[in-house]
Amino acid sequence: MSERNTALRSMHDLGLAAWFGGSLMGAVGLNSAARAEGGTWRNTARIASAGWAKWTPVNAAAIAIHLVGGSGLLAANASRVATQKGVAASTVTKTVLTGAALAATAYSRILGKKIELASSDDPQDMEKAAEHPIDTDKAQRDLTWVQWALPVLTGGLIVLNALHGEQQRPAEQVQGMLQRASAMTPWSGKL
């Protein structure tokens, strides 16, 4: 009924931990430090942009590792998803939440890059920014919201991961499979 998937679980959990922790630290620590030290909007944006740009490749790797681990766990637990009551619903919810977190991450990077270009002193960046002018106030507001949405979404994934762990207990597996089988049997309501 249960087999070990230590490498996949480790990839899933470590990738998610980095995604959650990095987004929370960035929203709380990096952005606050940039505001405290920047003095002007341009300097604040440059400091924050530099920090987020350094984090981007690490974050991308963490997300990729999480997705590989999660996909592997889904494949390894496909029979439980199909036969244990409640597992499919929590898996669908987790998949939707993962998609929302991925979308928020991508949107955050797009907004962050626009602000990075708009605040740069580099002539090439200034030229790119001039070709695609943005409302920096609106972009900054949107970025603030999405950067706070990321720890909320990834935190939700951590909670669902805890639920999946509870659903893997042997007693939960047996009970869930019996409930699913009972619900699918045509005569189950006639006893």
CSV table of C-alpha atoms in Angstrom, one decimal:
chain,number,residue,atom,x,y,z
A,1,MET,CA,0.0,0.0,0.0
A,2,SER,CA,2.9,2.4,0.7
A,3,GLU,CA,6.3,2.6,-0.9
A,4,ARG,CA,9.1,5.0,-0.3
A,5,ASN,CA,9.5,8.0,-2.6
A,6,THR,CA,12.1,9.8,-0.5
A,7,ALA,CA,13.9,11.5,-3.4
A,8,LEU,CA,10.6,12.7,-5.0
A,9,ARG,CA,9.3,13.9,-1.6
A,10,SER,CA,12.5,15.7,-0.9
A,11,MET,CA,12.5,17.5,-4.3
A,12,HIS,CA,8.8,18.4,-3.9
A,13,ASP,CA,9.2,19.7,-0.3
A,14,LEU,CA,12.6,21.5,-0.7
A,15,GLY,CA,11.5,23.2,-3.9
A,16,LEU,CA,8.3,24.3,-2.3
A,17,ALA,CA,10.1,25.5,0.8
A,18,ALA,CA,12.5,27.6,-1.2
A,19,TRP,CA,9.6,29.0,-3.3
A,20,PHE,CA,7.6,29.9,-0.2
A,21,GLY,CA,10.5,31.1,1.9
A,22,GLY,CA,12.1,33.2,-0.9
A,23,SER,CA,8.9,34.9,-1.7
A,24,LEU,CA,8.1,35.7,1.9
A,25,MET,CA,11.6,36.9,2.6
A,26,GLY,CA,11.5,39.1,-0.5
A,27,ALA,CA,8.2,40.6,0.3
A,28,VAL,CA,9.1,41.2,4.0
A,29,GLY,CA,12.8,41.7,4.1
A,30,LEU,CA,14.2,42.7,0.7
A,31,ASN,CA,11.4,45.2,-0.2
A,32,SER,CA,11.5,46.8,3.2
A,33,ALA,CA,15.3,47.1,3.2
A,34,ALA,CA,15.1,48.7,-0.3
A,35,ARG,CA,12.5,51.2,1.0
A,36,ALA,CA,14.6,52.0,4.1
A,37,GLU,CA,17.8,52.5,2.1
A,38,GLY,CA,16.7,53.8,-1.2
A,39,GLY,CA,15.5,57.3,-0.4
A,40,THR,CA,14.0,57.8,-3.8
A,41,TRP,CA,11.6,55.7,-5.9
A,42,ARG,CA,14.4,55.1,-8.5
A,43,ASN,CA,17.0,54.0,-5.9
A,44,THR,CA,14.5,51.9,-4.0
A,45,ALA,CA,13.4,50.2,-7.2
A,46,ARG,CA,17.0,49.6,-8.2
A,47,ILE,CA,17.9,48.0,-4.9
A,48,ALA,CA,14.8,45.8,-4.9
A,49,SER,CA,15.2,44.9,-8.5
A,50,ALA,CA,18.9,43.9,-8.0
A,51,GLY,CA,17.9,41.6,-5.1
A,52,TRP,CA,15.0,40.0,-7.0
A,53,ALA,CA,17.1,39.5,-10.1
A,54,LYS,CA,19.7,37.6,-8.0
A,55,TRP,CA,16.9,35.4,-6.6
A,56,THR,CA,15.2,34.7,-9.9
A,57,PRO,CA,17.5,31.8,-11.1
A,58,VAL,CA,17.4,30.2,-7.7
A,59,ASN,CA,13.6,30.5,-7.6
A,60,ALA,CA,13.3,29.1,-11.1
A,61,ALA,CA,15.4,26.1,-10.1
A,62,ALA,CA,13.4,25.6,-6.8
A,63,ILE,CA,10.1,25.7,-8.8
A,64,ALA,CA,11.4,23.2,-11.4
A,65,ILE,CA,12.6,20.9,-8.6
A,66,HIS,CA,9.2,21.2,-6.9
A,67,LEU,CA,7.3,20.4,-10.1
A,68,VAL,CA,9.4,17.4,-10.9
A,69,GLY,CA,9.0,16.0,-7.4
A,70,GLY,CA,5.3,16.7,-7.4
A,71,SER,CA,4.8,15.1,-10.8
A,72,GLY,CA,6.7,12.1,-9.7
A,73,LEU,CA,4.6,11.8,-6.5
A,74,LEU,CA,1.4,12.1,-8.5
A,75,ALA,CA,2.5,9.3,-10.8
A,76,ALA,CA,3.6,7.2,-7.8
A,77,ASN,CA,0.3,7.7,-6.1
A,78,ALA,CA,-2.1,7.6,-9.1
A,79,SER,CA,-3.9,4.6,-7.7
A,80,ARG,CA,-4.6,6.3,-4.4
A,81,VAL,CA,-5.8,9.4,-6.3
A,82,ALA,CA,-8.2,7.2,-8.2
A,83,THR,CA,-9.4,4.9,-5.4
A,84,GLN,CA,-9.1,6.8,-2.0
A,85,LYS,CA,-12.0,9.2,-1.2
A,86,GLY,CA,-10.9,12.8,-0.9
A,87,VAL,CA,-7.5,12.4,-2.5
A,88,ALA,CA,-8.6,13.4,-6.0
A,89,ALA,CA,-10.3,16.5,-4.7
A,90,SER,CA,-7.3,17.6,-2.7
A,91,THR,CA,-5.0,16.8,-5.6
A,92,VAL,CA,-7.1,18.9,-8.0
A,93,THR,CA,-7.1,21.8,-5.5
A,94,LYS,CA,-3.4,21.5,-5.1
A,95,THR,CA,-2.9,21.5,-8.9
A,96,VAL,CA,-5.1,24.6,-9.3
A,97,LEU,CA,-3.2,26.4,-6.5
A,98,THR,CA,0.1,25.4,-8.0
A,99,GLY,CA,-1.1,26.9,-11.4
A,100,ALA,CA,-2.1,30.1,-9.6
A,101,ALA,CA,1.3,30.4,-7.9
A,102,LEU,CA,3.1,29.8,-11.2
A,103,ALA,CA,1.0,32.5,-12.8
A,104,ALA,CA,1.6,34.9,-9.9
A,105,THR,CA,5.4,34.2,-10.1
A,106,ALA,CA,5.5,34.8,-13.9
A,107,TYR,CA,3.4,38.0,-13.5
A,108,SER,CA,5.7,39.2,-10.7
A,109,ARG,CA,8.8,38.7,-12.8
A,110,ILE,CA,7.2,40.6,-15.8
A,111,LEU,CA,6.3,43.5,-13.5
A,112,GLY,CA,9.6,43.4,-11.8
A,113,LYS,CA,11.5,43.5,-15.1
A,114,LYS,CA,9.5,46.5,-16.2
A,115,ILE,CA,10.3,48.4,-13.0
A,116,GLU,CA,13.9,47.3,-13.3
A,117,LEU,CA,14.1,48.8,-16.8
A,118,ALA,CA,12.2,51.9,-15.8
A,119,SER,CA,14.6,52.6,-12.9
A,120,SER,CA,17.9,51.7,-14.6
A,121,ASP,CA,20.6,54.2,-15.5
A,122,ASP,CA,22.0,51.8,-18.1
A,123,PRO,CA,21.5,53.5,-21.6
A,124,GLN,CA,20.3,50.2,-23.2
A,125,ASP,CA,17.8,49.6,-20.4
A,126,MET,CA,16.6,53.2,-20.6
A,127,GLU,CA,16.1,52.7,-24.4
A,128,LYS,CA,14.1,49.5,-23.8
A,129,ALA,CA,12.0,51.3,-21.2
A,130,ALA,CA,11.3,54.2,-23.5
A,131,GLU,CA,10.1,51.8,-26.2
A,132,HIS,CA,7.6,50.3,-23.7
A,133,PRO,CA,6.6,53.0,-21.3
A,134,ILE,CA,4.7,51.9,-18.2
A,135,ASP,CA,2.8,53.6,-15.4
A,136,THR,CA,5.4,52.9,-12.7
A,137,ASP,CA,3.0,53.7,-9.9
A,138,LYS,CA,0.5,51.2,-11.1
A,139,ALA,CA,3.2,48.6,-11.9
A,140,GLN,CA,4.6,49.1,-8.4
A,141,ARG,CA,1.2,48.7,-6.7
A,142,ASP,CA,0.4,45.6,-8.8
A,143,LEU,CA,3.9,44.1,-8.0
A,144,THR,CA,3.4,44.7,-4.3
A,145,TRP,CA,0.1,42.8,-4.4
A,146,VAL,CA,1.4,39.9,-6.4
A,147,GLN,CA,4.6,39.6,-4.3
A,148,TRP,CA,2.3,39.2,-1.2
A,149,ALA,CA,0.1,36.8,-3.0
A,150,LEU,CA,3.0,34.4,-3.6
A,151,PRO,CA,3.6,33.5,0.0
A,152,VAL,CA,-0.1,33.1,0.5
A,153,LEU,CA,-0.5,30.7,-2.5
A,154,THR,CA,2.7,28.7,-1.7
A,155,GLY,CA,1.7,28.6,2.0
A,156,GLY,CA,-1.6,27.1,0.8
A,157,LEU,CA,0.4,24.5,-1.0
A,158,ILE,CA,2.2,23.6,2.2
A,159,VAL,CA,-1.1,23.2,4.0
A,160,LEU,CA,-2.4,20.9,1.2
A,161,ASN,CA,0.9,19.0,1.4
A,162,ALA,CA,0.2,18.4,5.1
A,163,LEU,CA,-3.3,17.1,4.2
A,164,HIS,CA,-1.8,14.7,1.6
A,165,GLY,CA,0.5,13.4,4.3
A,166,GLU,CA,-2.4,12.8,6.6
A,167,GLN,CA,-4.3,11.0,3.8
A,168,GLN,CA,-1.4,8.6,3.4
A,169,ARG,CA,-1.7,7.2,6.9
A,170,PRO,CA,-2.6,3.5,6.5
A,171,ALA,CA,-5.9,3.9,8.4
A,172,GLU,CA,-6.9,6.8,6.2
A,173,GLN,CA,-6.0,4.9,3.1
A,174,VAL,CA,-8.1,1.9,4.1
A,175,GLN,CA,-11.1,4.0,5.2
A,176,GLY,CA,-10.9,6.2,2.1
A,177,MET,CA,-10.8,3.3,-0.3
A,178,LEU,CA,-13.7,1.6,1.5
A,179,GLN,CA,-15.7,4.8,1.3
A,180,ARG,CA,-15.0,5.2,-2.4
A,181,ALA,CA,-15.8,1.6,-3.1
A,182,SER,CA,-19.1,1.9,-1.2
A,183,ALA,CA,-20.1,5.0,-3.0
A,184,MET,CA,-19.4,3.4,-6.4
A,185,THR,CA,-21.4,0.2,-5.6
A,186,PRO,CA,-25.0,0.3,-6.9
A,187,TRP,CA,-26.5,-1.6,-4.0
A,188,SER,CA,-24.6,0.3,-1.3
A,189,GLY,CA,-27.6,2.6,-0.4
A,190,LYS,CA,-30.0,-0.4,-0.2
A,191,LEU,CA,-28.4,-2.1,2.8
